[in-house]
PDB file of N, CA and C in Angstrom:
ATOM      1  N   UNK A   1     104.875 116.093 111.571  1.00 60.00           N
ATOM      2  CA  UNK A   1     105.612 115.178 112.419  1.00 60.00           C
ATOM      3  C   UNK A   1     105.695 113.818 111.723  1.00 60.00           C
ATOM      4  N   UNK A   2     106.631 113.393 111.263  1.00 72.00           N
ATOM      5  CA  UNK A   2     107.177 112.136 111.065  1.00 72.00           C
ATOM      6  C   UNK A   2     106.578 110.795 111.902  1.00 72.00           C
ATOM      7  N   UNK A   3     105.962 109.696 111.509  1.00 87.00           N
ATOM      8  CA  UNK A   3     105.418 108.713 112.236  1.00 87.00           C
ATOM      9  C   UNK A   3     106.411 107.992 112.601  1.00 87.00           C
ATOM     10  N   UNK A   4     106.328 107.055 113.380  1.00 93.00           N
ATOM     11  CA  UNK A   4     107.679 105.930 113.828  1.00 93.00           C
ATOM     12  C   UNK A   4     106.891 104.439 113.049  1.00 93.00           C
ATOM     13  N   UNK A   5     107.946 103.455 113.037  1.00 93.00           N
ATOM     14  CA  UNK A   5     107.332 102.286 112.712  1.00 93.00           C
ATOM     15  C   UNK A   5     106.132 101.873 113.215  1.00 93.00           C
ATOM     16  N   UNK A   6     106.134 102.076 114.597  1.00 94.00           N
ATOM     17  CA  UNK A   6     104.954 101.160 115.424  1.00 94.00           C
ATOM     18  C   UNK A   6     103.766 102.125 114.982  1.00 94.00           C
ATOM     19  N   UNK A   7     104.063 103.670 114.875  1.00 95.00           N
ATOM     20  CA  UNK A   7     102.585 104.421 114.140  1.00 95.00           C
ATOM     21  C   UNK A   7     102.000 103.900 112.757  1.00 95.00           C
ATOM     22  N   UNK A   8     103.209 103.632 111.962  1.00 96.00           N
ATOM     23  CA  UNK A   8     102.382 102.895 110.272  1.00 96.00           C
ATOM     24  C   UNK A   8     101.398 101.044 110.992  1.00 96.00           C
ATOM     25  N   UNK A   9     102.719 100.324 111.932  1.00 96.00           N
ATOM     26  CA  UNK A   9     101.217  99.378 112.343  1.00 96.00           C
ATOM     27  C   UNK A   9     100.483  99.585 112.327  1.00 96.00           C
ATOM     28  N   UNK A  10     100.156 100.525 113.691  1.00 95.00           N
ATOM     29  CA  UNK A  10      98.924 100.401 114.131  1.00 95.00           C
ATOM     30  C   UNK A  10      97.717 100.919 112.637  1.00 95.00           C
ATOM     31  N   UNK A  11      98.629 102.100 111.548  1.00 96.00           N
ATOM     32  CA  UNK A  11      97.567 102.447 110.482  1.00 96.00           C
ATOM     33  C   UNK A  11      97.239 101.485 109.857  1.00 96.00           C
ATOM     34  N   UNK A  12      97.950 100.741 110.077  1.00 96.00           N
ATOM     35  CA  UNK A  12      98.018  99.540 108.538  1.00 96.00           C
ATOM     36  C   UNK A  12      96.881  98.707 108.867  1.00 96.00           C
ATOM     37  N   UNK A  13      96.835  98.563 110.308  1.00 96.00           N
ATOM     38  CA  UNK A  13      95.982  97.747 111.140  1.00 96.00           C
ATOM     39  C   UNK A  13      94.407  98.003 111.066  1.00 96.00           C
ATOM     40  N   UNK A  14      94.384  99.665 110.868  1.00 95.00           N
ATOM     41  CA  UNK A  14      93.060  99.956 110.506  1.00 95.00           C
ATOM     42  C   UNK A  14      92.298  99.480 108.985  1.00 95.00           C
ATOM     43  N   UNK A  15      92.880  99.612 107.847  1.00 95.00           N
ATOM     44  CA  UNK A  15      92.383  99.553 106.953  1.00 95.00           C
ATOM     45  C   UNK A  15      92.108  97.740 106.639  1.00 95.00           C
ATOM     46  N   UNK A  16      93.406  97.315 107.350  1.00 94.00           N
ATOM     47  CA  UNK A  16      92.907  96.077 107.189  1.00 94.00           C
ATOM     48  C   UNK A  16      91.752  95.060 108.084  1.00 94.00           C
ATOM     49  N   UNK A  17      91.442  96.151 109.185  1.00 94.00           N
ATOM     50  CA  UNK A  17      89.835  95.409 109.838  1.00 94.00           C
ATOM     51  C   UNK A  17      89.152  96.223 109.449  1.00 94.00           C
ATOM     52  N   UNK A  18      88.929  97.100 108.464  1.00 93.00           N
ATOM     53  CA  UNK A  18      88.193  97.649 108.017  1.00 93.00           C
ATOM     54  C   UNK A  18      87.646  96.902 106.648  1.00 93.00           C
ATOM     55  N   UNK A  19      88.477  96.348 105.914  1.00 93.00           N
ATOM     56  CA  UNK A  19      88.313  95.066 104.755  1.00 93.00           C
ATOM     57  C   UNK A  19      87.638  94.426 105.117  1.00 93.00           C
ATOM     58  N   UNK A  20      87.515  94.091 106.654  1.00 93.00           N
ATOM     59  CA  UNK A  20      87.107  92.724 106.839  1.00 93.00           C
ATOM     60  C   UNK A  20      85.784  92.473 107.375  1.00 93.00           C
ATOM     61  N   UNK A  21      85.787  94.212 107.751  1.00 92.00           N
ATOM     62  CA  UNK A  21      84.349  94.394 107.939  1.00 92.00           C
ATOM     63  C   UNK A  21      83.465  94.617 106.843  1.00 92.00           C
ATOM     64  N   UNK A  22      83.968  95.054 105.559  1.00 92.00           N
ATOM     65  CA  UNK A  22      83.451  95.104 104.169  1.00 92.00           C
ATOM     66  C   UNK A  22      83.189  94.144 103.748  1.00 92.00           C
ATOM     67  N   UNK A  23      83.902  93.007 103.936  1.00 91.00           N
ATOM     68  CA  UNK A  23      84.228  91.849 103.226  1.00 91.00           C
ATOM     69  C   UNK A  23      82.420  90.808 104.367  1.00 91.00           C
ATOM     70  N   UNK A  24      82.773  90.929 105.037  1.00 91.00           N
ATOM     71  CA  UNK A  24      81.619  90.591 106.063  1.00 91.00           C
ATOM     72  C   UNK A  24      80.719  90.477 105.468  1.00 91.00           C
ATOM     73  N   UNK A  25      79.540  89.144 105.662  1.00 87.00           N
ATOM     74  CA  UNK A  25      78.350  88.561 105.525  1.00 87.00           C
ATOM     75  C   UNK A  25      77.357  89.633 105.876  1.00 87.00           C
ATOM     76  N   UNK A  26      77.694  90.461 107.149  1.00 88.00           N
ATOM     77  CA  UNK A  26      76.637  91.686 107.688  1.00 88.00           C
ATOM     78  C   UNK A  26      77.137  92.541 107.865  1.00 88.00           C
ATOM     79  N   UNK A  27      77.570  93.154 106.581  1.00 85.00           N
ATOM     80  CA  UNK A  27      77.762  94.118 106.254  1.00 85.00           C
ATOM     81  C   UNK A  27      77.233  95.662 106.899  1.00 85.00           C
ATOM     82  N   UNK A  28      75.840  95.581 106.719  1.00 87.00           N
ATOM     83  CA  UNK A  28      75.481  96.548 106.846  1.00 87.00           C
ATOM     84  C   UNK A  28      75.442  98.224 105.737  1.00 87.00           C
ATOM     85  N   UNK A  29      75.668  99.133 106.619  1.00 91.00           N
ATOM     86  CA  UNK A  29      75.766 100.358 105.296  1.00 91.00           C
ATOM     87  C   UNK A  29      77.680 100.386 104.453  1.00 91.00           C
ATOM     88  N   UNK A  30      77.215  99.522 103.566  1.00 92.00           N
ATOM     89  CA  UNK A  30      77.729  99.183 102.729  1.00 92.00           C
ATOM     90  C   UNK A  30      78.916 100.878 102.037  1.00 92.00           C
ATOM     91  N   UNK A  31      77.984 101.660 102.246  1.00 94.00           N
ATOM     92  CA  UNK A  31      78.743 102.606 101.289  1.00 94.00           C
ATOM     93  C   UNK A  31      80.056 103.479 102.643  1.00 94.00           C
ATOM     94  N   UNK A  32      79.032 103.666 103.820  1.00 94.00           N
ATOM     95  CA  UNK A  32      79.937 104.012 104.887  1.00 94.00           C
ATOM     96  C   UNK A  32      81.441 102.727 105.446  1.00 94.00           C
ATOM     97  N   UNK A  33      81.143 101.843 105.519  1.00 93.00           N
ATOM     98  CA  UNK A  33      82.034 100.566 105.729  1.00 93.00           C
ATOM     99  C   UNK A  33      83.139 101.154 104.259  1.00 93.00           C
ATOM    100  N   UNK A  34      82.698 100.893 103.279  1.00 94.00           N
ATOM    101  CA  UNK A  34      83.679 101.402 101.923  1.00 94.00           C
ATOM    102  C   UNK A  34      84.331 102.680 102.220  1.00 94.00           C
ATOM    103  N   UNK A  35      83.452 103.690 102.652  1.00 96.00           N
ATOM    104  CA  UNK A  35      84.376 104.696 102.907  1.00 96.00           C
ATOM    105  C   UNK A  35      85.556 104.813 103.977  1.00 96.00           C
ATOM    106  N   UNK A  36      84.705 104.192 105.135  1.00 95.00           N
ATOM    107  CA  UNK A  36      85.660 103.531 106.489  1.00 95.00           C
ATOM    108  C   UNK A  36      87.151 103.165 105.635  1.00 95.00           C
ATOM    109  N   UNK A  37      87.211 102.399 104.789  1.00 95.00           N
ATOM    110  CA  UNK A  37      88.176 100.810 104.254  1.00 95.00           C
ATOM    111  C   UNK A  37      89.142 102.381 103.817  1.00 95.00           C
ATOM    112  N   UNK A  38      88.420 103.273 102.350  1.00 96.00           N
ATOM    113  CA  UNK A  38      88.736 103.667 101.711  1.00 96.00           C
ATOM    114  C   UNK A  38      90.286 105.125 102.619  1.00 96.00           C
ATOM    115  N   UNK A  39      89.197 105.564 103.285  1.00 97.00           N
ATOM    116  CA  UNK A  39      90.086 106.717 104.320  1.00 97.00           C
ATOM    117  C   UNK A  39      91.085 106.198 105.334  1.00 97.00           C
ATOM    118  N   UNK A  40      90.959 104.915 105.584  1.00 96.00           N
ATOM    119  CA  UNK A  40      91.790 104.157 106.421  1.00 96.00           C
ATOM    120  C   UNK A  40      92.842 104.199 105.621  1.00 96.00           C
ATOM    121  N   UNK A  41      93.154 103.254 104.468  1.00 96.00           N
ATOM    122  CA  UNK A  41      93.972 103.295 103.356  1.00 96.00           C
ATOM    123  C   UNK A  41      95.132 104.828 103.261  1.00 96.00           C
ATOM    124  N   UNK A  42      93.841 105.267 102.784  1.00 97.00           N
ATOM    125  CA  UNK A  42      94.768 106.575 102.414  1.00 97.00           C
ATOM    126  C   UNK A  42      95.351 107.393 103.350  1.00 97.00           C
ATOM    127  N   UNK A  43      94.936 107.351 104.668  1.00 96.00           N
ATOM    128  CA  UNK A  43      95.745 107.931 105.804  1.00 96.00           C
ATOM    129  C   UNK A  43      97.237 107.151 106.338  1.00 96.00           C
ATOM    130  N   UNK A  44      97.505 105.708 105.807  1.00 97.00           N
ATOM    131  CA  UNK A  44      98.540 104.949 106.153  1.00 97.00           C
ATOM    132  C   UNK A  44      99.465 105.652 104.534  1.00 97.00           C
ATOM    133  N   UNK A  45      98.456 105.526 103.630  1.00 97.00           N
ATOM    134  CA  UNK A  45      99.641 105.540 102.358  1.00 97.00           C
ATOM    135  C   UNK A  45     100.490 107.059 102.500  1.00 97.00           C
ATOM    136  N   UNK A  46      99.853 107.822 103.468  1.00 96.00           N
ATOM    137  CA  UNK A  46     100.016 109.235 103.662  1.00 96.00           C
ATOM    138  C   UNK A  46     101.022 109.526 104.838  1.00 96.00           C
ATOM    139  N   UNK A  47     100.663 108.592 105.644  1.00 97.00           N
ATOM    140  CA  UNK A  47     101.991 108.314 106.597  1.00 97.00           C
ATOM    141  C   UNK A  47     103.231 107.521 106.242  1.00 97.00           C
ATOM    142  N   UNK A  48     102.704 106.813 105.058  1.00 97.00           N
ATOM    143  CA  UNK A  48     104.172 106.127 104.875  1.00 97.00           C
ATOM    144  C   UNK A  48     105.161 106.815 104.003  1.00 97.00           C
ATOM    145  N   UNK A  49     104.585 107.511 103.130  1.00 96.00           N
ATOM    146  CA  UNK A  49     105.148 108.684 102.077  1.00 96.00           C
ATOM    147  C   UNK A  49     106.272 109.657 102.991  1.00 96.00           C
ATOM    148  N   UNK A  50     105.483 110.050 103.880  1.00 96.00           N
ATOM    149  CA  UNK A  50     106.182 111.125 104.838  1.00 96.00           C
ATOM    150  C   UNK A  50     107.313 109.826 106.327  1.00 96.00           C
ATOM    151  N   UNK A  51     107.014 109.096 106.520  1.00 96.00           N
ATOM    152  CA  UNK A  51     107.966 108.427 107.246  1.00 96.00           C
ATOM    153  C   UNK A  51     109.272 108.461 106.223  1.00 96.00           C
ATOM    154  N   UNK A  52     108.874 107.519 104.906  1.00 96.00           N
ATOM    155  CA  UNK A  52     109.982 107.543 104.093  1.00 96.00           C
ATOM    156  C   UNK A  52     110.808 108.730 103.588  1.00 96.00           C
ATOM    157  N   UNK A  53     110.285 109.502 103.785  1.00 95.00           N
ATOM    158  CA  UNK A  53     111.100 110.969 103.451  1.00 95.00           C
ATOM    159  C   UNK A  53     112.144 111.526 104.164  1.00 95.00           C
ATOM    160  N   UNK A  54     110.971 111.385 105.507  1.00 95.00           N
ATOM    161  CA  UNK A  54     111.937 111.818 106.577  1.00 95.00           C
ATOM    162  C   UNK A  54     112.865 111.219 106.877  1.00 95.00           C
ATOM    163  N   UNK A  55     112.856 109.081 106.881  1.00 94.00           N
ATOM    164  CA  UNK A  55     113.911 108.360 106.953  1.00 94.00           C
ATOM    165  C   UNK A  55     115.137 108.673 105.824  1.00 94.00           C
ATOM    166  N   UNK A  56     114.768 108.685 104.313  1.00 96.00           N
ATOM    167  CA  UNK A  56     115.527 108.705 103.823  1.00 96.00           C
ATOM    168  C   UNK A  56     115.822 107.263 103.326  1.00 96.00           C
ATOM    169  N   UNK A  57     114.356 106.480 102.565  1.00 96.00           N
ATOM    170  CA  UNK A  57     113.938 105.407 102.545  1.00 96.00           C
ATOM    171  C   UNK A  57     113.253 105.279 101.550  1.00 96.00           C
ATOM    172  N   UNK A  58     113.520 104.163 100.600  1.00 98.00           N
ATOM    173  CA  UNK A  58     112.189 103.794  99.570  1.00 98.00           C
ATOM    174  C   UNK A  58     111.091 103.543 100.210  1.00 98.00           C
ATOM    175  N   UNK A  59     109.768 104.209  99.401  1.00 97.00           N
ATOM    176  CA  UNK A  59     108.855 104.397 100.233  1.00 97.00           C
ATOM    177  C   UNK A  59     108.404 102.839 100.224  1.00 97.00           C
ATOM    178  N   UNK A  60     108.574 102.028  98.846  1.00 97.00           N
ATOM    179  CA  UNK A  60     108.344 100.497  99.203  1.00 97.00           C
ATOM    180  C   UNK A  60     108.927 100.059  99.943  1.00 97.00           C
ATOM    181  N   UNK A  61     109.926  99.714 100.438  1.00 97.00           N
ATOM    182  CA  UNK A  61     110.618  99.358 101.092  1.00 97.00           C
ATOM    183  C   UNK A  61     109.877  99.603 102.859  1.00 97.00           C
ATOM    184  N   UNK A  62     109.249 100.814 102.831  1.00 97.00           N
ATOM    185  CA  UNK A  62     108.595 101.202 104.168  1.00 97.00           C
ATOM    186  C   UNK A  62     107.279 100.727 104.270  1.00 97.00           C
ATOM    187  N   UNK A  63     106.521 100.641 103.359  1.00 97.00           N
ATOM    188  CA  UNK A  63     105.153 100.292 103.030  1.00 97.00           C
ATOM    189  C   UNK A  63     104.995  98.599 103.388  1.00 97.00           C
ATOM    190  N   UNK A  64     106.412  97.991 102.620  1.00 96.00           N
ATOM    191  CA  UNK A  64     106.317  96.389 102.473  1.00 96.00           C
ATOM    192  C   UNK A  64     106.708  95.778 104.241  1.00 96.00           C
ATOM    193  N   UNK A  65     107.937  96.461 104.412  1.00 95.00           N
ATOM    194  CA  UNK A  65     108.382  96.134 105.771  1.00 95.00           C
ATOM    195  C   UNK A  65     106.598  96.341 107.282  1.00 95.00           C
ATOM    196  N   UNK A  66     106.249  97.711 106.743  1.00 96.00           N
ATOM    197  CA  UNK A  66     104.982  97.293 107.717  1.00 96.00           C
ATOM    198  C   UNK A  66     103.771  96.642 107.200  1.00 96.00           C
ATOM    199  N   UNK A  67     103.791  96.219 105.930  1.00 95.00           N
ATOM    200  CA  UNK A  67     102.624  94.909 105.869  1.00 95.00           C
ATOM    201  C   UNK A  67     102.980  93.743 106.153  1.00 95.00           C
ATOM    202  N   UNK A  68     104.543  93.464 106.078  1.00 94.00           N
ATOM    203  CA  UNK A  68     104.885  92.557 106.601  1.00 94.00           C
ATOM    204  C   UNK A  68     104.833  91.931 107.784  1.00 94.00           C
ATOM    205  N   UNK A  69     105.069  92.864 108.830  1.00 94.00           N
ATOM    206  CA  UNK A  69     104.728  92.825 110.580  1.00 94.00           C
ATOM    207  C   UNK A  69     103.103  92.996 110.797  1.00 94.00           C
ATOM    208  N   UNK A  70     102.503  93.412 109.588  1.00 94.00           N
ATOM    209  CA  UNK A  70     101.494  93.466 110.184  1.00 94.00           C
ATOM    210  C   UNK A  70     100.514  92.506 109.476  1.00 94.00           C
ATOM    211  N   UNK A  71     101.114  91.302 108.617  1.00 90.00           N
ATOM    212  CA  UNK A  71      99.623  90.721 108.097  1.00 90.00           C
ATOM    213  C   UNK A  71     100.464  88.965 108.208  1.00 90.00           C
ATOM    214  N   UNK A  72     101.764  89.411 108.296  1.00 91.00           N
ATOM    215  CA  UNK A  72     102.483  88.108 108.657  1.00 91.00           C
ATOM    216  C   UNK A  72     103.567  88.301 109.954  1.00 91.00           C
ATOM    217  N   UNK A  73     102.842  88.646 111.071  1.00 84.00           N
ATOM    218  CA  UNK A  73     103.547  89.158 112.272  1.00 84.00           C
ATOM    219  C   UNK A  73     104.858  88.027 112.580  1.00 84.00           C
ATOM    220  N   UNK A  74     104.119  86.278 112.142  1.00 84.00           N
ATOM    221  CA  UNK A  74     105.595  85.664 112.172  1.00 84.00           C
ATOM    222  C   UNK A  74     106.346  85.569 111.500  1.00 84.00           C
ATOM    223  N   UNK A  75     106.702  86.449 110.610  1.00 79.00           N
ATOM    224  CA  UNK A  75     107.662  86.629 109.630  1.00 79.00           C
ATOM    225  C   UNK A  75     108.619  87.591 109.780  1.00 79.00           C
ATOM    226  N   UNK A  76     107.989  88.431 110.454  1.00 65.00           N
ATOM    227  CA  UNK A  76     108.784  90.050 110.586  1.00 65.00           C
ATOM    228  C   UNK A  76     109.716  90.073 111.925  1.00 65.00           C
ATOM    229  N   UNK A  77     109.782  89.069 112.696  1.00 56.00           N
ATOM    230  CA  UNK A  77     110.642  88.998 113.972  1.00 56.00           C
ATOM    231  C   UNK A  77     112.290  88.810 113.459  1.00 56.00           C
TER     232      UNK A  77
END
């Protein structure tokens, strides 16, 4: 099944509070948090591959448009 735009947000959304929990002073288990960051990642790059296919879309073009809404939300309106 093909994701819609608002499904790559919300993925995009994961990996990037997942950074930030890596990135964090209290960290904690360091190697699980990395893996957290790491599988987050690759489940968006995996949805965006297959959105773009199905659109009929550079996959940059799909990748950039939802980091855009999602790391500069006032930009993307």
């Amino acid at each position: 099944m093909a994701h819609t735009f608002e499904d790559l947000v919300q993925l995009e959304q994961a990996p990037v509070q997942a950074h930030a929990r890596y990135t964090a002073p209290d960290i904690g288990d360091v190697d699980a948090v990395r893996r957290a960051w790491v599988d987050a990642a690759a489940a968006f790059q995996a949805a965006v591959t297959e959105h773009a296919q199905a659109e009929d879309r550079p996959r940059i073009q799909v990748e950039m448009a939802v980091k855009k809404t999602v790391r500069h939300p006032e930009l993307a309106a």
